[in-house]
Short mmCIF file of C-alpha atoms in Angstrom, two decimals:
data_model
loop_
_atom_site.label_atom_id
_atom_site.label_comp_id
_atom_site.label_asym_id
_atom_site.label_seq_id
_atom_site.Cartn_x
_atom_site.Cartn_y
_atom_site.Cartn_z
CA MET A 15 -11.64 -92.40 -11.11
CA MET A 16 -7.54 -90.20 -11.07
CA VAL A 17 -4.52 -90.69 -9.46
CA GLU A 18 -3.86 -88.32 -6.26
CA GLU A 19 -2.63 -88.70 -2.61
CA THR A 20 -3.23 -91.63 -1.03
CA ARG A 21 -2.57 -90.76 2.44
CA LYS A 22 -5.57 -92.00 4.23
CA ALA A 23 -4.78 -95.87 2.79
CA SER A 24 -0.99 -95.11 3.79
CA SER A 25 -1.41 -92.67 7.03
CA ARG A 26 1.31 -94.67 9.12
CA ALA A 27 3.99 -93.24 5.70
CA GLY A 28 5.43 -90.71 7.89
CA ARG A 29 7.41 -93.48 10.20
CA PRO A 30 10.01 -95.07 7.75
CA SER A 31 11.08 -98.04 11.51
CA SER A 32 7.85 -99.81 10.80
CA LYS A 33 7.04 -101.98 8.05
CA ALA A 34 3.87 -101.03 7.81
CA SER A 35 5.49 -97.47 7.19
CA THR A 36 7.47 -99.52 4.34
CA ARG A 37 5.11 -101.40 2.73
CA GLU A 38 3.03 -98.62 2.53
CA ARG A 39 5.12 -96.42 1.30
CA LEU A 40 5.76 -99.06 -0.97
CA ILE A 41 2.57 -98.84 -2.18
CA GLN A 42 2.39 -95.62 -2.22
CA VAL A 43 5.41 -94.88 -4.42
CA GLY A 44 4.52 -97.59 -6.75
CA THR A 45 0.82 -95.38 -7.20
CA GLU A 46 2.86 -92.54 -8.82
CA VAL A 47 5.22 -94.64 -10.75
CA LEU A 48 2.64 -96.51 -12.20
CA SER A 49 0.51 -93.82 -13.38
CA GLU A 50 2.93 -91.90 -15.12
CA ARG A 51 4.77 -94.40 -16.56
CA GLY A 52 3.14 -97.37 -17.00
CA PHE A 53 3.55 -101.11 -14.64
CA SER A 54 6.19 -102.56 -17.59
CA SER A 55 8.06 -100.25 -18.08
CA THR A 56 9.11 -99.58 -14.13
CA GLY A 57 11.22 -101.36 -12.56
CA ILE A 58 11.48 -102.63 -9.30
CA ASP A 59 15.38 -100.89 -7.95
CA GLU A 60 13.54 -97.33 -9.27
CA ILE A 61 9.90 -98.07 -6.73
CA LEU A 62 12.77 -99.27 -3.98
CA LEU A 63 14.77 -95.63 -4.68
CA ARG A 64 12.32 -93.00 -4.90
CA ALA A 65 10.28 -94.75 -1.87
CA ARG A 66 13.89 -94.75 -0.17
CA ALA A 67 14.19 -98.00 1.67
CA PRO A 68 17.34 -101.00 1.05
CA LYS A 69 17.16 -103.19 -1.47
CA GLY A 70 16.14 -106.27 0.01
CA VAL A 71 12.72 -105.31 1.27
CA PHE A 72 11.13 -106.46 -1.90
CA TYR A 73 10.59 -109.29 -1.60
CA TYR A 74 9.89 -109.27 2.18
CA TYR A 75 7.32 -108.03 1.47
CA PHE A 76 5.71 -108.66 -1.90
CA ALA A 77 6.40 -111.94 -3.35
CA SER A 78 6.81 -110.84 -7.03
CA LYS A 79 6.33 -107.79 -8.67
CA GLN A 80 2.88 -108.93 -9.81
CA GLU A 81 2.23 -108.96 -5.97
CA PHE A 82 3.17 -105.69 -6.08
CA GLY A 83 0.96 -104.07 -8.75
CA LEU A 84 -2.20 -106.03 -7.95
CA ALA A 85 -1.61 -104.18 -3.82
CA VAL A 86 -1.46 -101.24 -5.48
CA ILE A 87 -4.81 -101.61 -6.99
CA ALA A 88 -5.72 -103.05 -3.83
CA ASN A 89 -4.97 -98.90 -1.82
CA TYR A 90 -6.25 -97.42 -5.37
CA GLU A 91 -9.12 -98.65 -4.86
CA GLN A 92 -10.28 -98.21 -1.40
CA VAL A 93 -8.10 -94.85 -1.25
CA TRP A 94 -11.52 -93.61 -3.82
CA ASP A 95 -13.92 -96.37 -2.65
CA GLN A 96 -13.64 -93.18 0.18
CA ARG A 97 -13.87 -90.45 -2.05
CA LEU A 98 -16.89 -92.04 -3.65
CA GLU A 99 -18.38 -93.00 -0.09
CA ARG A 100 -18.28 -89.52 0.98
CA ILE A 101 -19.07 -87.30 -2.25
CA PHE A 102 -21.74 -90.37 -3.09
CA SER A 103 -23.14 -89.84 0.23
CA ASN A 104 -23.12 -86.61 0.95
CA PRO A 105 -26.68 -85.21 2.48
CA GLN A 106 -26.51 -81.38 0.77
CA ALA A 107 -26.19 -82.63 -2.38
CA SER A 108 -29.38 -84.36 -4.54
CA PRO A 109 -28.30 -87.02 -6.77
CA LEU A 110 -27.04 -85.95 -10.00
CA GLN A 111 -25.41 -83.28 -7.62
CA ARG A 112 -23.45 -85.94 -6.56
CA LEU A 113 -22.80 -87.05 -10.41
CA ARG A 114 -21.97 -83.64 -10.72
CA ASN A 115 -19.63 -83.15 -7.60
CA TYR A 116 -17.63 -86.57 -8.82
CA ILE A 117 -16.85 -85.23 -12.39
CA GLU A 118 -15.65 -81.84 -10.58
CA GLU A 119 -13.67 -82.66 -8.27
CA GLY A 120 -12.42 -84.92 -11.12
CA MET A 121 -10.89 -81.57 -13.64
CA HIS A 122 -9.76 -79.87 -9.99
CA GLY A 123 -7.44 -83.85 -9.83
CA MET A 124 -6.01 -83.57 -13.78
CA GLU A 125 -5.97 -79.64 -13.35
CA LYS A 126 -3.34 -80.02 -10.30
CA TYR A 127 -1.44 -83.03 -11.46
CA SER A 128 -0.33 -80.89 -15.06
CA PHE A 129 -2.41 -83.42 -16.57
CA LYS A 130 0.28 -86.37 -15.89
CA ARG A 131 -1.47 -89.13 -13.68
CA GLY A 132 -5.03 -89.88 -15.75
CA CYS A 133 -6.47 -93.15 -13.39
CA LEU A 134 -4.61 -95.34 -12.17
CA ILE A 135 -6.82 -98.35 -12.99
CA GLY A 136 -7.69 -96.79 -16.81
CA ASN A 137 -4.06 -96.58 -17.94
CA LEU A 138 -3.16 -100.04 -15.89
CA GLY A 139 -6.41 -101.46 -18.11
CA GLN A 140 -4.75 -100.30 -20.99
CA GLU A 141 -1.93 -101.92 -20.42
CA LEU A 142 -2.10 -104.38 -19.58
CA GLY A 143 -5.47 -105.62 -20.48
CA SER A 144 -4.41 -107.73 -22.89
CA LEU A 145 -1.30 -109.22 -21.69
CA ASN A 146 -1.99 -109.78 -17.89
CA ASP A 147 -5.39 -112.01 -17.23
CA ALA A 148 -4.10 -111.32 -13.03
CA PHE A 149 -4.78 -108.35 -13.30
CA ARG A 150 -6.74 -107.69 -16.64
CA GLN A 151 -9.89 -109.60 -14.34
CA ARG A 152 -8.79 -107.16 -11.25
CA ILE A 153 -8.77 -104.09 -12.68
CA GLU A 154 -12.64 -105.67 -14.49
CA LEU A 155 -13.95 -106.15 -11.06
CA VAL A 156 -12.89 -101.84 -10.19
CA PHE A 157 -14.77 -101.05 -12.60
CA ILE A 158 -18.39 -102.90 -11.96
CA ASN A 159 -17.82 -102.16 -8.54
CA TRP A 160 -17.82 -98.64 -9.45
CA ALA A 161 -20.43 -98.98 -11.75
CA LEU A 162 -22.25 -99.90 -9.09
CA CYS A 163 -22.14 -96.34 -7.02
CA ILE A 164 -22.56 -95.17 -10.05
CA LYS A 165 -26.27 -97.12 -10.27
CA THR A 166 -27.43 -96.46 -6.98
CA CYS A 167 -26.85 -93.02 -7.27
CA LEU A 168 -28.84 -93.07 -10.89
CA ASP A 169 -31.61 -94.93 -9.55
CA GLU A 170 -32.01 -92.51 -6.39
CA ALA A 171 -31.78 -89.29 -9.16
CA ILE A 172 -34.84 -91.67 -10.77
CA ALA A 173 -36.79 -91.90 -7.42
CA MET A 174 -36.61 -87.87 -7.14
CA GLY A 175 -37.48 -86.90 -10.47
CA GLU A 176 -34.10 -85.45 -11.58
CA VAL A 177 -33.99 -87.63 -14.87
CA ARG A 178 -35.83 -89.33 -17.10
CA ASP A 179 -37.36 -92.51 -15.79
CA ASP A 180 -36.84 -94.64 -18.71
CA LEU A 181 -33.09 -95.03 -18.32
CA ASP A 182 -31.44 -98.84 -18.08
CA THR A 183 -29.22 -97.22 -15.40
CA THR A 184 -27.27 -101.11 -14.90
CA GLU A 185 -26.18 -98.85 -18.77
CA ILE A 186 -25.90 -96.10 -18.45
CA ALA A 187 -23.61 -96.99 -15.09
CA ARG A 188 -21.29 -98.84 -16.84
CA TYR A 189 -21.22 -96.18 -19.88
CA PHE A 190 -20.80 -94.04 -17.59
CA TRP A 191 -16.71 -95.01 -16.81
CA THR A 192 -16.18 -95.83 -20.08
CA GLY A 193 -17.24 -92.07 -21.14
CA TRP A 194 -14.99 -90.91 -18.30
CA GLU A 195 -11.91 -93.46 -19.29
CA GLY A 196 -12.17 -92.34 -22.87
CA ALA A 197 -12.77 -88.33 -21.31
CA ILE A 198 -9.38 -89.39 -19.05
CA LEU A 199 -7.22 -90.34 -22.26
CA GLN A 200 -8.06 -87.00 -24.46
CA CYS A 201 -7.16 -84.42 -21.61
CA LYS A 202 -4.17 -85.84 -20.79
CA LEU A 203 -3.12 -85.44 -24.96
CA ALA A 204 -4.87 -82.46 -24.67
CA ARG A 205 -3.80 -81.12 -21.52
CA SER A 206 -6.76 -79.52 -21.14
CA VAL A 207 -10.08 -80.06 -18.71
CA ARG A 208 -12.37 -79.72 -21.76
CA PRO A 209 -12.68 -83.76 -23.20
CA LEU A 210 -14.49 -83.85 -19.31
CA GLU A 211 -16.37 -81.47 -19.59
CA ASP A 212 -17.92 -82.32 -23.20
CA PHE A 213 -18.17 -85.42 -21.35
CA SER A 214 -20.04 -84.17 -18.09
CA ARG A 215 -22.36 -81.79 -20.95
CA ILE A 216 -23.82 -84.72 -23.68
CA LEU A 217 -24.10 -87.14 -19.85
CA PHE A 218 -26.50 -84.50 -18.79
CA LYS A 219 -27.95 -82.51 -22.11
CA TYR A 220 -28.78 -85.56 -24.24
CA ILE A 221 -28.53 -89.17 -21.69
CA LEU A 222 -30.12 -88.29 -18.40
CA GLY A 223 -31.97 -84.78 -19.45
CA LYS A 224 -35.61 -84.80 -19.42
CA GLY A 225 -36.38 -83.09 -21.67
CA ASN A 226 -35.57 -78.99 -22.04
CA ALA A 227 -36.12 -78.42 -18.88
CA ASN A 228 -33.02 -80.32 -18.14
CA VAL A 229 -31.44 -79.54 -21.26
CA GLN A 230 -28.28 -77.25 -20.57
CA MET B 2 -9.59 -97.09 -34.67
CA MET B 3 -8.29 -100.62 -34.40
CA VAL B 4 -5.64 -102.83 -35.20
CA GLU B 5 -5.91 -104.31 -37.84
CA GLU B 6 -3.36 -106.14 -40.97
CA THR B 7 -1.68 -102.76 -42.48
CA ARG B 8 -0.55 -104.49 -45.10
CA LYS B 9 -2.50 -102.13 -47.72
CA ALA B 10 0.17 -99.64 -46.78
CA SER B 11 3.37 -101.95 -46.83
CA SER B 12 2.56 -103.74 -49.71
CA ARG B 13 6.18 -104.60 -50.25
CA ALA B 14 6.66 -106.61 -47.60
CA GLY B 15 7.40 -110.24 -49.48
CA ARG B 16 10.59 -108.44 -50.60
CA PRO B 17 12.76 -108.86 -47.75
CA SER B 18 15.89 -107.27 -49.74
CA SER B 19 14.25 -104.68 -50.44
CA LYS B 20 15.44 -101.20 -48.60
CA ALA B 21 11.60 -100.50 -48.66
CA SER B 22 10.17 -103.36 -47.55
CA THR B 23 12.78 -103.98 -44.93
CA ARG B 24 11.73 -100.36 -43.88
CA GLU B 25 7.73 -101.30 -44.13
CA ARG B 26 8.56 -104.66 -42.31
CA LEU B 27 10.04 -103.35 -39.45
CA ILE B 28 6.71 -100.58 -39.64
CA GLN B 29 4.61 -103.73 -39.88
CA VAL B 30 6.03 -105.00 -36.63
CA GLY B 31 6.12 -101.92 -35.10
CA THR B 32 2.57 -101.19 -35.31
CA GLU B 33 1.65 -105.50 -33.83
CA VAL B 34 4.08 -104.69 -30.90
CA LEU B 35 3.50 -101.82 -29.65
CA SER B 36 -0.28 -102.00 -29.96
CA GLU B 37 0.04 -105.45 -27.49
CA ARG B 38 2.86 -104.47 -25.87
CA GLY B 39 3.30 -100.06 -25.76
CA PHE B 40 6.39 -98.28 -26.89
CA SER B 41 8.07 -97.89 -23.37
CA SER B 42 8.92 -102.16 -22.40
CA THR B 43 9.16 -102.83 -26.01
CA GLY B 44 13.24 -103.05 -27.03
CA ILE B 45 14.37 -102.01 -30.65
CA ASP B 46 15.95 -105.83 -30.36
CA GLU B 47 12.92 -108.00 -30.38
CA ILE B 48 12.06 -105.51 -32.80
CA LEU B 49 14.65 -106.75 -35.06
CA LEU B 50 13.64 -109.94 -34.39
CA ARG B 51 10.31 -110.72 -34.92
CA ALA B 52 10.81 -108.89 -38.65
CA ARG B 53 14.03 -111.18 -38.93
CA ALA B 54 16.34 -108.25 -39.49
CA PRO B 55 20.05 -107.66 -39.20
CA LYS B 56 20.90 -105.60 -36.16
CA GLY B 57 22.45 -102.50 -37.42
CA VAL B 58 19.57 -101.64 -39.95
CA PHE B 59 17.31 -100.10 -36.83
CA TYR B 60 19.55 -96.70 -37.48
CA TYR B 61 19.38 -96.93 -40.66
CA TYR B 62 16.00 -96.37 -41.04
CA PHE B 63 15.33 -94.41 -38.27
CA ALA B 64 17.24 -91.93 -36.15
CA SER B 65 16.31 -93.05 -32.83
CA LYS B 66 13.54 -95.13 -31.39
CA GLN B 67 11.11 -91.96 -30.90
CA GLU B 68 11.63 -91.81 -34.51
CA PHE B 69 10.67 -95.23 -35.10
CA GLY B 70 7.40 -95.15 -32.96
CA LEU B 71 6.51 -91.72 -34.54
CA ALA B 72 6.68 -93.60 -38.06
CA VAL B 73 4.99 -96.29 -36.91
CA ILE B 74 1.86 -93.76 -35.90
CA ALA B 75 2.40 -92.18 -39.47
CA ASN B 76 1.82 -96.15 -41.21
CA TYR B 77 -1.00 -97.07 -38.80
CA GLU B 78 -2.93 -92.98 -40.00
CA GLN B 79 -2.78 -93.60 -43.53
CA VAL B 80 -3.79 -97.21 -43.43
CA TRP B 81 -6.99 -95.96 -41.11
CA ASP B 82 -7.28 -92.93 -43.20
CA GLN B 83 -7.82 -95.99 -46.24
CA ARG B 84 -10.61 -97.18 -43.79
CA LEU B 85 -12.00 -93.78 -43.32
CA GLU B 86 -12.50 -93.06 -46.90
CA ARG B 87 -14.38 -96.84 -47.28
CA ILE B 88 -16.47 -96.64 -45.37
CA PHE B 89 -17.36 -92.56 -44.95
CA SER B 90 -17.57 -92.64 -48.44
CA ASN B 91 -19.48 -95.22 -49.45
CA PRO B 92 -22.66 -94.02 -51.51
CA GLN B 93 -24.62 -97.54 -50.38
CA ALA B 94 -25.00 -96.32 -47.03
CA SER B 95 -26.52 -92.96 -45.61
CA PRO B 96 -24.59 -91.28 -43.42
CA LEU B 97 -26.07 -93.14 -39.66
CA GLN B 98 -24.96 -95.94 -42.23
CA ARG B 99 -21.81 -95.32 -43.14
CA LEU B 100 -20.97 -94.57 -38.88
CA ARG B 101 -23.11 -98.14 -37.98
CA ASN B 102 -20.56 -99.74 -40.30
CA TYR B 103 -17.26 -97.89 -39.29
CA ILE B 104 -18.78 -99.40 -34.83
CA GLU B 105 -18.95 -102.83 -36.71
CA GLU B 106 -16.28 -103.64 -38.98
CA GLY B 107 -14.44 -101.71 -35.15
CA MET B 108 -16.55 -104.97 -33.56
CA HIS B 109 -15.17 -107.79 -35.47
CA GLY B 110 -11.44 -106.09 -34.90
CA MET B 111 -11.70 -106.92 -31.84
CA GLU B 112 -12.89 -110.11 -32.14
CA LYS B 113 -10.19 -111.13 -35.09
CA TYR B 114 -7.36 -110.40 -32.22
CA SER B 115 -8.61 -111.84 -29.49
CA PHE B 116 -10.13 -108.34 -27.57
CA LYS B 117 -5.79 -108.17 -27.46
CA ARG B 118 -4.39 -105.52 -29.44
CA GLY B 119 -7.73 -102.37 -28.85
CA CYS B 120 -6.66 -99.65 -30.87
CA LEU B 121 -2.67 -98.30 -31.65
CA ILE B 122 -3.12 -94.76 -30.56
CA GLY B 123 -5.32 -94.57 -27.85
CA ASN B 124 -3.11 -97.62 -26.53
CA LEU B 125 0.29 -94.71 -27.40
CA GLY B 126 -1.95 -92.05 -25.95
CA GLN B 127 -2.50 -93.26 -22.46
CA GLU B 128 0.73 -95.30 -22.53
CA LEU B 129 2.54 -91.89 -23.94
CA GLY B 130 0.36 -89.27 -23.22
CA SER B 131 2.22 -87.36 -20.41
CA LEU B 132 5.65 -88.53 -21.01
CA ASN B 133 6.58 -87.61 -24.10
CA ASP B 134 5.83 -84.46 -25.85
CA ALA B 135 5.77 -85.32 -29.38
CA PHE B 136 3.76 -88.07 -28.60
CA ARG B 137 1.03 -86.63 -27.23
CA GLN B 138 1.41 -83.70 -30.40
CA ARG B 139 0.96 -86.28 -32.89
CA ILE B 140 -1.36 -88.55 -30.95
CA GLU B 141 -3.70 -85.57 -30.89
CA LEU B 142 -3.32 -84.30 -33.94
CA VAL B 143 -4.91 -87.45 -35.13
CA PHE B 144 -7.69 -87.66 -33.26
CA ILE B 145 -8.47 -83.74 -34.45
CA ASN B 146 -7.95 -85.44 -37.70
CA TRP B 147 -10.89 -88.10 -37.31
CA ALA B 148 -12.73 -86.49 -35.21
CA LEU B 149 -13.24 -84.27 -38.34
CA CYS B 150 -14.70 -86.99 -40.66
CA ILE B 151 -17.26 -87.45 -38.00
CA LYS B 152 -18.45 -84.55 -37.94
CA THR B 153 -18.34 -84.14 -42.42
CA CYS B 154 -20.95 -87.17 -41.55
CA LEU B 155 -23.30 -85.96 -39.02
CA ASP B 156 -23.55 -82.91 -41.05
CA GLU B 157 -24.48 -84.99 -43.97
CA ALA B 158 -26.87 -86.74 -41.25
CA ILE B 159 -27.89 -83.36 -40.55
CA ALA B 160 -28.39 -82.52 -43.86
CA MET B 161 -30.46 -85.72 -44.68
CA GLY B 162 -32.56 -85.05 -41.67
CA GLU B 163 -30.46 -88.28 -40.20
CA VAL B 164 -30.27 -87.13 -36.74
CA ARG B 165 -32.10 -84.03 -34.66
CA ASP B 166 -30.59 -80.95 -36.34
CA ASP B 167 -29.41 -79.14 -33.51
CA LEU B 168 -26.02 -81.26 -32.68
CA ASP B 169 -23.53 -79.61 -31.91
CA THR B 170 -21.31 -81.93 -34.57
CA THR B 171 -18.26 -80.98 -33.83
CA GLU B 172 -18.65 -81.15 -30.61
CA ILE B 173 -20.60 -84.76 -30.88
CA ALA B 174 -17.54 -86.17 -33.52
CA ARG B 175 -15.20 -84.66 -30.63
CA TYR B 176 -16.41 -87.03 -27.71
CA PHE B 177 -17.13 -89.78 -30.05
CA TRP B 178 -13.49 -90.66 -30.14
CA THR B 179 -13.62 -90.15 -26.78
CA GLY B 180 -16.99 -92.82 -26.11
CA TRP B 181 -14.69 -95.20 -28.39
CA GLU B 182 -11.29 -95.46 -27.00
CA GLY B 183 -13.22 -95.36 -23.45
CA ALA B 184 -15.22 -98.38 -25.22
CA ILE B 185 -11.96 -100.17 -26.44
CA LEU B 186 -10.87 -99.97 -22.86
CA GLN B 187 -13.07 -101.78 -21.70
CA CYS B 188 -13.83 -104.60 -24.18
CA LYS B 189 -10.39 -105.28 -23.98
CA LEU B 190 -11.22 -105.62 -19.86
CA ALA B 191 -14.68 -107.52 -20.40
CA ARG B 192 -13.00 -109.12 -23.72
CA SER B 193 -16.27 -108.62 -24.99
CA VAL B 194 -17.87 -105.45 -27.70
CA ARG B 195 -20.46 -104.93 -25.58
CA PRO B 196 -18.39 -102.25 -23.99
CA LEU B 197 -19.13 -100.81 -28.48
CA GLU B 198 -22.24 -102.37 -28.46
CA ASP B 199 -23.59 -100.28 -25.29
CA PHE B 200 -21.49 -97.10 -26.57
CA SER B 201 -23.29 -97.86 -30.12
CA ARG B 202 -26.76 -97.64 -27.93
CA ILE B 203 -26.50 -94.90 -26.54
CA LEU B 204 -25.15 -92.66 -29.38
CA PHE B 205 -28.00 -93.47 -31.45
CA LYS B 206 -31.06 -93.79 -28.47
CA TYR B 207 -29.92 -90.61 -26.73
CA ILE B 208 -27.57 -88.43 -28.83
CA LEU B 209 -28.14 -88.34 -32.36
CA GLY B 210 -31.37 -90.02 -31.60
CA LYS B 211 -34.62 -87.77 -33.29
CA GLY B 212 -36.71 -88.45 -30.64
CA ASN B 213 -38.36 -91.29 -30.51
CA ALA B 214 -38.73 -92.39 -33.99
CA ASN B 215 -35.45 -93.38 -34.15
CA VAL B 216 -35.04 -94.72 -30.39
CA GLN B 217 -33.94 -97.98 -30.36
#
């Protein structure tokens, strides 16, 4: 996944006077800052400053910094569920084309933010996976849900004869996110979408390909 | 790569009175702490405390925290160069078996440290890749060098007829580290070596496999 605008889930951010909008603005700013800088080195004061929220407000909405971080993850997941739904339920694209569309949107997202943001879930997983069990379990759950989406797509692709029919779609779906997150990391380092292009080419050519007919 | 003991490059850590040993002990502790907690949220005071070094000593050895981080990376790379040399120059294993041995050592390393450390280079790349250009370029260089090692192994495997001969070994070698780092992340989240097992199975079965004969 890629960090992009999360306005769909924070649509009332333009009304600063309401309680909902302040909480949403904090989450919106948190998404940006945690994506770029990580959790541990980000201070609550900085979040409040960037959200132009008064100091006392943070603990009104969140019991702790951890609860704030988990709320940011939940919001991010919700936004991406909408994106996955849009891409993977698109009736005008075949299952395999939906997967290609997803990867292409990812490349555009990396370029749009100059390779600085990457994936909030991957970033926080890398940073906190071994430090904080609440985050670890929450982030693991996100990947499990995302893998289910890819598995459904691959099962549909098999049913339509688009990919080889001997695939273990559960295994490949899990692996999709492994390769994806590794590629996002390499895109950040190389400041280029080439690692995502490599990932896509290898996925479609070697893993999903139906013999030479599907080799690109 | 995995964070393990770096004593080969810090062999004099047992002689705290020498200048070299103090510097090496700082780097040794830095390797452990930066691997587990990252760069931004680690303070110099903590490094000094854990290394049992006096406060004034840090800036005697390192001009800045960034220079210290880069020295930790250089030491880690040196240790891993030795490990890569040992595994990938092993005359008793075929090229493909060397690759398998490398992955298996990685799994043992993850288990040994209870899935808490992962790869220093991947961790710092994820954290700093979009924040600090000196780190980004240095970490990218490490991956380029590591990819060269895998490319040589794959070229030898082709020459020996162990893998399909139509592989673009430069592309697959780059991709190896993409999948590897993604799998290390998922191992940390799942507290299991299964993601590395998935990565290995898919690599050998789909990408390197010589048709059904090599499918496992």
